[in-house]
Amino acid sequence: MSAPRGSDEAVLIALVERADSGAVRVLAPAVGWWLDPPRRGSLAGGGSSIGRLERLNRRFRLVLPDGVAGVVGGDPPRDRRVAVQFGQPLLELAPVGDVAGSAADPSTASRREDVPEGAWAVVAPTDGVFYRRPSPDAPAFVELGTRIHGGQPVGLVEAMKTFNQIVYGGPGFPDEAEVVEIRCEDAAEVRSGQVLLVVR
């Protein structure tokens, strides 16, 4: 797994529990102090940072395991550290399509931008800087003509020094699609709801 840009911290992978509803509960993988959580409503997927965990005088970047994706729910603490125990719930991820206006809501996205008939738009989940690559020297997540499937990462949006992985999929989207347009350059500033990719 590639580390997001600018990160040289050791990595801890969060624990997860899946509910029948499709929600995912994210749990602390160790005892420590949790800080810098993602913002409510942001999209997260496998490899996304969900904050940092301080333990034994070391700071670890806390990331989601592969195969996990959703919209951050609850009320993650801001501007403070929180003591956590092993297995303690940190946050919940709702299925991507459960939040109106998320990147996986094609009807909302198509109303905001000119999207060709029969195509779907993947939109920015928040204001920030869009990255097409997991690191400066890595290949892009997707290129024109790439076939993508549900849960596959297609980019990163950095907001407040937190990297949110953008994953393809959700209600109304086909299980697989082809990237037919890339509407945003690497390292470009984006606004919430801005179309990043068009797929068919």
mmCIF file with all atom_site columns, C-alpha atoms in Angstrom:
data_model
loop_
_atom_site.group_PDB
_atom_site.id
_atom_site.type_symbol
_atom_site.label_atom_id
_atom_site.label_alt_id
_atom_site.label_comp_id
_atom_site.label_asym_id
_atom_site.label_entity_id
_atom_site.label_seq_id
_atom_site.pdbx_PDB_ins_code
_atom_site.Cartn_x
_atom_site.Cartn_y
_atom_site.Cartn_z
_atom_site.occupancy
_atom_site.B_iso_or_equiv
_atom_site.pdbx_formal_charge
_atom_site.auth_seq_id
_atom_site.auth_comp_id
_atom_site.auth_asym_id
_atom_site.auth_atom_id
_atom_site.pdbx_PDB_model_num
ATOM 1   C CA . MET A 1 1   ? 0.000   0.000  0.000   1.00 0.00 ? 1   MET A CA 1
ATOM 2   C CA . SER A 1 2   ? 1.409   3.408  -0.957  1.00 0.00 ? 2   SER A CA 1
ATOM 3   C CA . ALA A 1 3   ? 1.658   6.107  1.663   1.00 0.00 ? 3   ALA A CA 1
ATOM 4   C CA . PRO A 1 4   ? -0.067  9.406  0.910   1.00 0.00 ? 4   PRO A CA 1
ATOM 5   C CA . ARG A 1 5   ? 2.216   12.272 -0.118  1.00 0.00 ? 5   ARG A CA 1
ATOM 6   C CA . GLY A 1 6   ? 4.284   13.911 2.507   1.00 0.00 ? 6   GLY A CA 1
ATOM 7   C CA . SER A 1 7   ? 3.942   11.078 5.020   1.00 0.00 ? 7   SER A CA 1
ATOM 8   C CA . ASP A 1 8   ? 6.916   9.295  6.578   1.00 0.00 ? 8   ASP A CA 1
ATOM 9   C CA . GLU A 1 9   ? 5.168   8.015  9.705   1.00 0.00 ? 9   GLU A CA 1
ATOM 10  C CA . ALA A 1 10  ? 4.854   4.347  10.548  1.00 0.00 ? 10  ALA A CA 1
ATOM 11  C CA . VAL A 1 11  ? 1.420   2.938  9.702   1.00 0.00 ? 11  VAL A CA 1
ATOM 12  C CA . LEU A 1 12  ? -1.173  1.106  11.800  1.00 0.00 ? 12  LEU A CA 1
ATOM 13  C CA . ILE A 1 13  ? -4.164  -0.513 10.094  1.00 0.00 ? 13  ILE A CA 1
ATOM 14  C CA . ALA A 1 14  ? -7.489  0.020  11.857  1.00 0.00 ? 14  ALA A CA 1
ATOM 15  C CA . LEU A 1 15  ? -9.745  -2.867 12.807  1.00 0.00 ? 15  LEU A CA 1
ATOM 16  C CA . VAL A 1 16  ? -13.247 -3.004 11.314  1.00 0.00 ? 16  VAL A CA 1
ATOM 17  C CA . GLU A 1 17  ? -16.605 -4.659 12.027  1.00 0.00 ? 17  GLU A CA 1
ATOM 18  C CA . ARG A 1 18  ? -19.254 -4.897 9.318   1.00 0.00 ? 18  ARG A CA 1
ATOM 19  C CA . ALA A 1 19  ? -22.956 -4.531 10.087  1.00 0.00 ? 19  ALA A CA 1
ATOM 20  C CA . ASP A 1 20  ? -25.812 -6.159 8.168   1.00 0.00 ? 20  ASP A CA 1
ATOM 21  C CA . SER A 1 21  ? -26.904 -2.662 7.103   1.00 0.00 ? 21  SER A CA 1
ATOM 22  C CA . GLY A 1 22  ? -23.676 -2.238 5.129   1.00 0.00 ? 22  GLY A CA 1
ATOM 23  C CA . ALA A 1 23  ? -22.193 0.214  7.623   1.00 0.00 ? 23  ALA A CA 1
ATOM 24  C CA . VAL A 1 24  ? -18.654 -0.370 8.876   1.00 0.00 ? 24  VAL A CA 1
ATOM 25  C CA . ARG A 1 25  ? -17.542 0.316  12.437  1.00 0.00 ? 25  ARG A CA 1
ATOM 26  C CA . VAL A 1 26  ? -13.879 1.325  12.638  1.00 0.00 ? 26  VAL A CA 1
ATOM 27  C CA . LEU A 1 27  ? -12.033 0.245  15.788  1.00 0.00 ? 27  LEU A CA 1
ATOM 28  C CA . ALA A 1 28  ? -8.729  1.213  17.417  1.00 0.00 ? 28  ALA A CA 1
ATOM 29  C CA . PRO A 1 29  ? -5.987  -1.350 16.684  1.00 0.00 ? 29  PRO A CA 1
ATOM 30  C CA . ALA A 1 30  ? -4.052  -0.458 19.859  1.00 0.00 ? 30  ALA A CA 1
ATOM 31  C CA . VAL A 1 31  ? -4.147  1.558  23.073  1.00 0.00 ? 31  VAL A CA 1
ATOM 32  C CA . GLY A 1 32  ? -3.119  5.178  22.669  1.00 0.00 ? 32  GLY A CA 1
ATOM 33  C CA . TRP A 1 33  ? -4.209  8.726  21.899  1.00 0.00 ? 33  TRP A CA 1
ATOM 34  C CA . TRP A 1 34  ? -6.269  9.308  18.712  1.00 0.00 ? 34  TRP A CA 1
ATOM 35  C CA . LEU A 1 35  ? -6.011  12.674 16.939  1.00 0.00 ? 35  LEU A CA 1
ATOM 36  C CA . ASP A 1 36  ? -6.562  14.319 13.520  1.00 0.00 ? 36  ASP A CA 1
ATOM 37  C CA . PRO A 1 37  ? -9.656  12.268 12.561  1.00 0.00 ? 37  PRO A CA 1
ATOM 38  C CA . PRO A 1 38  ? -11.363 12.752 9.189   1.00 0.00 ? 38  PRO A CA 1
ATOM 39  C CA . ARG A 1 39  ? -14.255 15.176 8.889   1.00 0.00 ? 39  ARG A CA 1
ATOM 40  C CA . ARG A 1 40  ? -17.855 14.010 9.078   1.00 0.00 ? 40  ARG A CA 1
ATOM 41  C CA . GLY A 1 41  ? -19.218 13.453 5.563   1.00 0.00 ? 41  GLY A CA 1
ATOM 42  C CA . SER A 1 42  ? -15.834 12.838 3.942   1.00 0.00 ? 42  SER A CA 1
ATOM 43  C CA . LEU A 1 43  ? -15.289 9.737  1.819   1.00 0.00 ? 43  LEU A CA 1
ATOM 44  C CA . ALA A 1 44  ? -12.794 7.150  2.981   1.00 0.00 ? 44  ALA A CA 1
ATOM 45  C CA . GLY A 1 45  ? -11.547 3.919  1.450   1.00 0.00 ? 45  GLY A CA 1
ATOM 46  C CA . GLY A 1 46  ? -8.801  1.332  1.798   1.00 0.00 ? 46  GLY A CA 1
ATOM 47  C CA . GLY A 1 47  ? -5.520  3.112  2.571   1.00 0.00 ? 47  GLY A CA 1
ATOM 48  C CA . SER A 1 48  ? -7.244  6.371  3.580   1.00 0.00 ? 48  SER A CA 1
ATOM 49  C CA . SER A 1 49  ? -5.898  8.094  6.663   1.00 0.00 ? 49  SER A CA 1
ATOM 50  C CA . ILE A 1 50  ? -8.352  8.271  9.551   1.00 0.00 ? 50  ILE A CA 1
ATOM 51  C CA . GLY A 1 51  ? -6.053  10.192 11.828  1.00 0.00 ? 51  GLY A CA 1
ATOM 52  C CA . ARG A 1 52  ? -3.037  9.393  13.948  1.00 0.00 ? 52  ARG A CA 1
ATOM 53  C CA . LEU A 1 53  ? -2.489  7.189  16.971  1.00 0.00 ? 53  LEU A CA 1
ATOM 54  C CA . GLU A 1 54  ? 0.116   8.157  19.563  1.00 0.00 ? 54  GLU A CA 1
ATOM 55  C CA . ARG A 1 55  ? 1.432   5.311  21.694  1.00 0.00 ? 55  ARG A CA 1
ATOM 56  C CA . LEU A 1 56  ? 4.652   4.666  23.586  1.00 0.00 ? 56  LEU A CA 1
ATOM 57  C CA . ASN A 1 57  ? 6.030   8.062  22.552  1.00 0.00 ? 57  ASN A CA 1
ATOM 58  C CA . ARG A 1 58  ? 5.547   7.270  18.850  1.00 0.00 ? 58  ARG A CA 1
ATOM 59  C CA . ARG A 1 59  ? 3.035   8.628  16.362  1.00 0.00 ? 59  ARG A CA 1
ATOM 60  C CA . PHE A 1 60  ? 1.487   6.265  13.807  1.00 0.00 ? 60  PHE A CA 1
ATOM 61  C CA . ARG A 1 61  ? -0.627  7.092  10.774  1.00 0.00 ? 61  ARG A CA 1
ATOM 62  C CA . LEU A 1 62  ? -3.912  5.203  11.169  1.00 0.00 ? 62  LEU A CA 1
ATOM 63  C CA . VAL A 1 63  ? -5.340  3.878  7.893   1.00 0.00 ? 63  VAL A CA 1
ATOM 64  C CA . LEU A 1 64  ? -8.309  1.820  6.755   1.00 0.00 ? 64  LEU A CA 1
ATOM 65  C CA . PRO A 1 65  ? -7.705  -1.715 5.511   1.00 0.00 ? 65  PRO A CA 1
ATOM 66  C CA . ASP A 1 66  ? -8.158  -2.555 1.827   1.00 0.00 ? 66  ASP A CA 1
ATOM 67  C CA . GLY A 1 67  ? -11.695 -3.394 0.760   1.00 0.00 ? 67  GLY A CA 1
ATOM 68  C CA . VAL A 1 68  ? -13.336 -0.905 3.135   1.00 0.00 ? 68  VAL A CA 1
ATOM 69  C CA . ALA A 1 69  ? -15.074 2.246  1.895   1.00 0.00 ? 69  ALA A CA 1
ATOM 70  C CA . GLY A 1 70  ? -17.785 4.619  3.054   1.00 0.00 ? 70  GLY A CA 1
ATOM 71  C CA . VAL A 1 71  ? -18.796 8.057  4.266   1.00 0.00 ? 71  VAL A CA 1
ATOM 72  C CA . VAL A 1 72  ? -17.534 9.153  7.691   1.00 0.00 ? 72  VAL A CA 1
ATOM 73  C CA . GLY A 1 73  ? -20.398 9.431  10.150  1.00 0.00 ? 73  GLY A CA 1
ATOM 74  C CA . GLY A 1 74  ? -20.746 10.351 13.794  1.00 0.00 ? 74  GLY A CA 1
ATOM 75  C CA . ASP A 1 75  ? -18.938 13.317 15.294  1.00 0.00 ? 75  ASP A CA 1
ATOM 76  C CA . PRO A 1 76  ? -15.179 12.675 15.258  1.00 0.00 ? 76  PRO A CA 1
ATOM 77  C CA . PRO A 1 77  ? -13.397 14.880 17.826  1.00 0.00 ? 77  PRO A CA 1
ATOM 78  C CA . ARG A 1 78  ? -11.630 17.957 16.436  1.00 0.00 ? 78  ARG A CA 1
ATOM 79  C CA . ASP A 1 79  ? -8.642  19.848 17.849  1.00 0.00 ? 79  ASP A CA 1
ATOM 80  C CA . ARG A 1 80  ? -8.001  17.435 20.707  1.00 0.00 ? 80  ARG A CA 1
ATOM 81  C CA . ARG A 1 81  ? -6.545  14.039 21.512  1.00 0.00 ? 81  ARG A CA 1
ATOM 82  C CA . VAL A 1 82  ? -8.803  11.228 22.707  1.00 0.00 ? 82  VAL A CA 1
ATOM 83  C CA . ALA A 1 83  ? -7.605  8.301  24.825  1.00 0.00 ? 83  ALA A CA 1
ATOM 84  C CA . VAL A 1 84  ? -8.628  5.003  23.213  1.00 0.00 ? 84  VAL A CA 1
ATOM 85  C CA . GLN A 1 85  ? -8.429  1.337  24.176  1.00 0.00 ? 85  GLN A CA 1
ATOM 86  C CA . PHE A 1 86  ? -7.772  -1.638 21.911  1.00 0.00 ? 86  PHE A CA 1
ATOM 87  C CA . GLY A 1 87  ? -10.961 -2.406 19.956  1.00 0.00 ? 87  GLY A CA 1
ATOM 88  C CA . GLN A 1 88  ? -12.693 0.837  20.974  1.00 0.00 ? 88  GLN A CA 1
ATOM 89  C CA . PRO A 1 89  ? -15.007 2.228  18.234  1.00 0.00 ? 89  PRO A CA 1
ATOM 90  C CA . LEU A 1 90  ? -13.551 5.340  16.608  1.00 0.00 ? 90  LEU A CA 1
ATOM 91  C CA . LEU A 1 91  ? -16.096 6.127  13.895  1.00 0.00 ? 91  LEU A CA 1
ATOM 92  C CA . GLU A 1 92  ? -18.625 4.573  11.532  1.00 0.00 ? 92  GLU A CA 1
ATOM 93  C CA . LEU A 1 93  ? -18.579 4.501  7.761   1.00 0.00 ? 93  LEU A CA 1
ATOM 94  C CA . ALA A 1 94  ? -21.989 4.620  6.114   1.00 0.00 ? 94  ALA A CA 1
ATOM 95  C CA . PRO A 1 95  ? -22.418 3.011  2.683   1.00 0.00 ? 95  PRO A CA 1
ATOM 96  C CA . VAL A 1 96  ? -21.386 5.586  0.092   1.00 0.00 ? 96  VAL A CA 1
ATOM 97  C CA . GLY A 1 97  ? -24.868 6.065  -1.364  1.00 0.00 ? 97  GLY A CA 1
ATOM 98  C CA . ASP A 1 98  ? -26.441 6.816  2.026   1.00 0.00 ? 98  ASP A CA 1
ATOM 99  C CA . VAL A 1 99  ? -25.383 10.477 2.028   1.00 0.00 ? 99  VAL A CA 1
ATOM 100 C CA . ALA A 1 100 ? -27.170 12.753 -0.429  1.00 0.00 ? 100 ALA A CA 1
ATOM 101 C CA . GLY A 1 101 ? -24.772 14.578 -2.699  1.00 0.00 ? 101 GLY A CA 1
ATOM 102 C CA . SER A 1 102 ? -21.871 12.228 -2.087  1.00 0.00 ? 102 SER A CA 1
ATOM 103 C CA . ALA A 1 103 ? -19.516 11.222 -4.861  1.00 0.00 ? 103 ALA A CA 1
ATOM 104 C CA . ALA A 1 104 ? -21.620 8.169  -5.526  1.00 0.00 ? 104 ALA A CA 1
ATOM 105 C CA . ASP A 1 105 ? -24.919 9.960  -6.063  1.00 0.00 ? 105 ASP A CA 1
ATOM 106 C CA . PRO A 1 106 ? -25.112 10.149 -9.859  1.00 0.00 ? 106 PRO A CA 1
ATOM 107 C CA . SER A 1 107 ? -28.384 12.085 -9.983  1.00 0.00 ? 107 SER A CA 1
ATOM 108 C CA . THR A 1 108 ? -26.966 14.875 -7.830  1.00 0.00 ? 108 THR A CA 1
ATOM 109 C CA . ALA A 1 109 ? -23.687 14.949 -9.735  1.00 0.00 ? 109 ALA A CA 1
ATOM 110 C CA . SER A 1 110 ? -25.324 15.070 -13.156 1.00 0.00 ? 110 SER A CA 1
ATOM 111 C CA . ARG A 1 111 ? -27.446 18.078 -12.136 1.00 0.00 ? 111 ARG A CA 1
ATOM 112 C CA . ARG A 1 112 ? -24.332 20.054 -11.170 1.00 0.00 ? 112 ARG A CA 1
ATOM 113 C CA . GLU A 1 113 ? -22.294 19.463 -14.311 1.00 0.00 ? 113 GLU A CA 1
ATOM 114 C CA . ASP A 1 114 ? -22.886 18.621 -17.940 1.00 0.00 ? 114 ASP A CA 1
ATOM 115 C CA . VAL A 1 115 ? -22.592 14.835 -17.948 1.00 0.00 ? 115 VAL A CA 1
ATOM 116 C CA . PRO A 1 116 ? -23.421 12.994 -21.192 1.00 0.00 ? 116 PRO A CA 1
ATOM 117 C CA . GLU A 1 117 ? -26.518 10.822 -21.240 1.00 0.00 ? 117 GLU A CA 1
ATOM 118 C CA . GLY A 1 118 ? -25.747 7.267  -20.153 1.00 0.00 ? 118 GLY A CA 1
ATOM 119 C CA . ALA A 1 119 ? -22.668 8.334  -18.189 1.00 0.00 ? 119 ALA A CA 1
ATOM 120 C CA . TRP A 1 120 ? -21.989 8.797  -14.475 1.00 0.00 ? 120 TRP A CA 1
ATOM 121 C CA . ALA A 1 121 ? -19.923 11.415 -12.678 1.00 0.00 ? 121 ALA A CA 1
ATOM 122 C CA . VAL A 1 122 ? -17.512 10.845 -9.808  1.00 0.00 ? 122 VAL A CA 1
ATOM 123 C CA . VAL A 1 123 ? -17.421 14.113 -7.852  1.00 0.00 ? 123 VAL A CA 1
ATOM 124 C CA . ALA A 1 124 ? -15.221 15.640 -5.161  1.00 0.00 ? 124 ALA A CA 1
ATOM 125 C CA . PRO A 1 125 ? -16.568 14.816 -1.686  1.00 0.00 ? 125 PRO A CA 1
ATOM 126 C CA . THR A 1 126 ? -15.145 18.009 -0.192  1.00 0.00 ? 126 THR A CA 1
ATOM 127 C CA . ASP A 1 127 ? -13.151 21.139 -1.014  1.00 0.00 ? 127 ASP A CA 1
ATOM 128 C CA . GLY A 1 128 ? -9.435  20.449 -1.258  1.00 0.00 ? 128 GLY A CA 1
ATOM 129 C CA . VAL A 1 129 ? -6.638  19.459 -3.603  1.00 0.00 ? 129 VAL A CA 1
ATOM 130 C CA . PHE A 1 130 ? -7.222  16.546 -5.973  1.00 0.00 ? 130 PHE A CA 1
ATOM 131 C CA . TYR A 1 131 ? -4.427  14.076 -6.604  1.00 0.00 ? 131 TYR A CA 1
ATOM 132 C CA . ARG A 1 132 ? -4.568  11.535 -9.422  1.00 0.00 ? 132 ARG A CA 1
ATOM 133 C CA . ARG A 1 133 ? -1.661  9.557  -7.929  1.00 0.00 ? 133 ARG A CA 1
ATOM 134 C CA . PRO A 1 134 ? -1.061  7.983  -4.496  1.00 0.00 ? 134 PRO A CA 1
ATOM 135 C CA . SER A 1 135 ? 2.453   9.530  -4.472  1.00 0.00 ? 135 SER A CA 1
ATOM 136 C CA . PRO A 1 136 ? 4.390   11.806 -6.836  1.00 0.00 ? 136 PRO A CA 1
ATOM 137 C CA . ASP A 1 137 ? 6.370   8.974  -8.456  1.00 0.00 ? 137 ASP A CA 1
ATOM 138 C CA . ALA A 1 138 ? 3.497   6.459  -8.660  1.00 0.00 ? 138 ALA A CA 1
ATOM 139 C CA . PRO A 1 139 ? 1.266   5.856  -11.672 1.00 0.00 ? 139 PRO A CA 1
ATOM 140 C CA . ALA A 1 140 ? -2.169  7.492  -11.731 1.00 0.00 ? 140 ALA A CA 1
ATOM 141 C CA . PHE A 1 141 ? -5.044  5.607  -10.102 1.00 0.00 ? 141 PHE A CA 1
ATOM 142 C CA . VAL A 1 142 ? -6.881  5.692  -13.446 1.00 0.00 ? 142 VAL A CA 1
ATOM 143 C CA . GLU A 1 143 ? -6.326  6.868  -17.018 1.00 0.00 ? 143 GLU A CA 1
ATOM 144 C CA . LEU A 1 144 ? -8.683  7.386  -19.953 1.00 0.00 ? 144 LEU A CA 1
ATOM 145 C CA . GLY A 1 145 ? -9.975  3.977  -20.957 1.00 0.00 ? 145 GLY A CA 1
ATOM 146 C CA . THR A 1 146 ? -9.292  2.329  -17.581 1.00 0.00 ? 146 THR A CA 1
ATOM 147 C CA . ARG A 1 147 ? -11.935 -0.221 -16.566 1.00 0.00 ? 147 ARG A CA 1
ATOM 148 C CA . ILE A 1 148 ? -12.907 0.315  -12.940 1.00 0.00 ? 148 ILE A CA 1
ATOM 149 C CA . HIS A 1 149 ? -15.055 -1.628 -10.490 1.00 0.00 ? 149 HIS A CA 1
ATOM 150 C CA . GLY A 1 150 ? -16.930 -0.872 -7.278  1.00 0.00 ? 150 GLY A CA 1
ATOM 151 C CA . GLY A 1 151 ? -14.657 0.013  -4.361  1.00 0.00 ? 151 GLY A CA 1
ATOM 152 C CA . GLN A 1 152 ? -11.671 0.808  -6.594  1.00 0.00 ? 152 GLN A CA 1
ATOM 153 C CA . PRO A 1 153 ? -9.728  3.988  -5.665  1.00 0.00 ? 153 PRO A CA 1
ATOM 154 C CA . VAL A 1 154 ? -9.788  6.656  -8.398  1.00 0.00 ? 154 VAL A CA 1
ATOM 155 C CA . GLY A 1 155 ? -8.034  9.550  -6.648  1.00 0.00 ? 155 GLY A CA 1
ATOM 156 C CA . LEU A 1 156 ? -7.317  11.437 -3.430  1.00 0.00 ? 156 LEU A CA 1
ATOM 157 C CA . VAL A 1 157 ? -8.603  14.742 -2.106  1.00 0.00 ? 157 VAL A CA 1
ATOM 158 C CA . GLU A 1 158 ? -6.462  16.456 0.512   1.00 0.00 ? 158 GLU A CA 1
ATOM 159 C CA . ALA A 1 159 ? -8.350  18.651 2.955   1.00 0.00 ? 159 ALA A CA 1
ATOM 160 C CA . MET A 1 160 ? -6.816  20.066 6.136   1.00 0.00 ? 160 MET A CA 1
ATOM 161 C CA . LYS A 1 161 ? -3.779  17.773 5.684   1.00 0.00 ? 161 LYS A CA 1
ATOM 162 C CA . THR A 1 162 ? -6.048  14.721 5.641   1.00 0.00 ? 162 THR A CA 1
ATOM 163 C CA . PHE A 1 163 ? -6.030  12.568 2.505   1.00 0.00 ? 163 PHE A CA 1
ATOM 164 C CA . ASN A 1 164 ? -9.467  11.217 1.613   1.00 0.00 ? 164 ASN A CA 1
ATOM 165 C CA . GLN A 1 165 ? -9.450  8.373  -0.867  1.00 0.00 ? 165 GLN A CA 1
ATOM 166 C CA . ILE A 1 166 ? -12.159 8.607  -3.540  1.00 0.00 ? 166 ILE A CA 1
ATOM 167 C CA . VAL A 1 167 ? -13.605 5.234  -4.432  1.00 0.00 ? 167 VAL A CA 1
ATOM 168 C CA . TYR A 1 168 ? -15.830 4.345  -7.357  1.00 0.00 ? 168 TYR A CA 1
ATOM 169 C CA . GLY A 1 169 ? -19.302 2.926  -6.817  1.00 0.00 ? 169 GLY A CA 1
ATOM 170 C CA . GLY A 1 170 ? -22.613 3.325  -5.088  1.00 0.00 ? 170 GLY A CA 1
ATOM 171 C CA . PRO A 1 171 ? -26.326 3.020  -5.842  1.00 0.00 ? 171 PRO A CA 1
ATOM 172 C CA . GLY A 1 172 ? -27.105 3.753  -9.480  1.00 0.00 ? 172 GLY A CA 1
ATOM 173 C CA . PHE A 1 173 ? -23.573 3.087  -10.694 1.00 0.00 ? 173 PHE A CA 1
ATOM 174 C CA . PRO A 1 174 ? -22.775 -0.016 -12.753 1.00 0.00 ? 174 PRO A CA 1
ATOM 175 C CA . ASP A 1 175 ? -20.530 -2.588 -11.062 1.00 0.00 ? 175 ASP A CA 1
ATOM 176 C CA . GLU A 1 176 ? -17.918 -1.908 -13.737 1.00 0.00 ? 176 GLU A CA 1
ATOM 177 C CA . ALA A 1 177 ? -17.400 1.072  -16.018 1.00 0.00 ? 177 ALA A CA 1
ATOM 178 C CA . GLU A 1 178 ? -14.831 2.736  -18.258 1.00 0.00 ? 178 GLU A CA 1
ATOM 179 C CA . VAL A 1 179 ? -13.255 6.135  -17.576 1.00 0.00 ? 179 VAL A CA 1
ATOM 180 C CA . VAL A 1 180 ? -14.270 8.313  -20.552 1.00 0.00 ? 180 VAL A CA 1
ATOM 181 C CA . GLU A 1 181 ? -13.326 11.774 -19.236 1.00 0.00 ? 181 GLU A CA 1
ATOM 182 C CA . ILE A 1 182 ? -10.862 13.116 -16.679 1.00 0.00 ? 182 ILE A CA 1
ATOM 183 C CA . ARG A 1 183 ? -11.947 16.646 -15.838 1.00 0.00 ? 183 ARG A CA 1
ATOM 184 C CA . CYS A 1 184 ? -9.392  17.579 -13.211 1.00 0.00 ? 184 CYS A CA 1
ATOM 185 C CA . GLU A 1 185 ? -5.609  17.875 -13.420 1.00 0.00 ? 185 GLU A CA 1
ATOM 186 C CA . ASP A 1 186 ? -3.289  16.380 -10.817 1.00 0.00 ? 186 ASP A CA 1
ATOM 187 C CA . ALA A 1 187 ? -2.740  18.648 -7.767  1.00 0.00 ? 187 ALA A CA 1
ATOM 188 C CA . ALA A 1 188 ? -5.600  20.978 -8.796  1.00 0.00 ? 188 ALA A CA 1
ATOM 189 C CA . GLU A 1 189 ? -7.840  22.700 -6.262  1.00 0.00 ? 189 GLU A CA 1
ATOM 190 C CA . VAL A 1 190 ? -11.402 21.392 -6.331  1.00 0.00 ? 190 VAL A CA 1
ATOM 191 C CA . ARG A 1 191 ? -14.747 22.321 -4.797  1.00 0.00 ? 191 ARG A CA 1
ATOM 192 C CA . SER A 1 192 ? -17.186 19.948 -3.143  1.00 0.00 ? 192 SER A CA 1
ATOM 193 C CA . GLY A 1 193 ? -19.394 18.398 -5.844  1.00 0.00 ? 193 GLY A CA 1
ATOM 194 C CA . GLN A 1 194 ? -17.046 19.231 -8.717  1.00 0.00 ? 194 GLN A CA 1
ATOM 195 C CA . VAL A 1 195 ? -16.926 16.483 -11.351 1.00 0.00 ? 195 VAL A CA 1
ATOM 196 C CA . LEU A 1 196 ? -13.551 14.755 -11.373 1.00 0.00 ? 196 LEU A CA 1
ATOM 197 C CA . LEU A 1 197 ? -14.194 11.799 -13.682 1.00 0.00 ? 197 LEU A CA 1
ATOM 198 C CA . VAL A 1 198 ? -16.923 10.710 -16.071 1.00 0.00 ? 198 VAL A CA 1
ATOM 199 C CA . VAL A 1 199 ? -17.474 6.989  -16.583 1.00 0.00 ? 199 VAL A CA 1
ATOM 200 C CA . ARG A 1 200 ? -19.683 4.979  -18.891 1.00 0.00 ? 200 ARG A CA 1
#
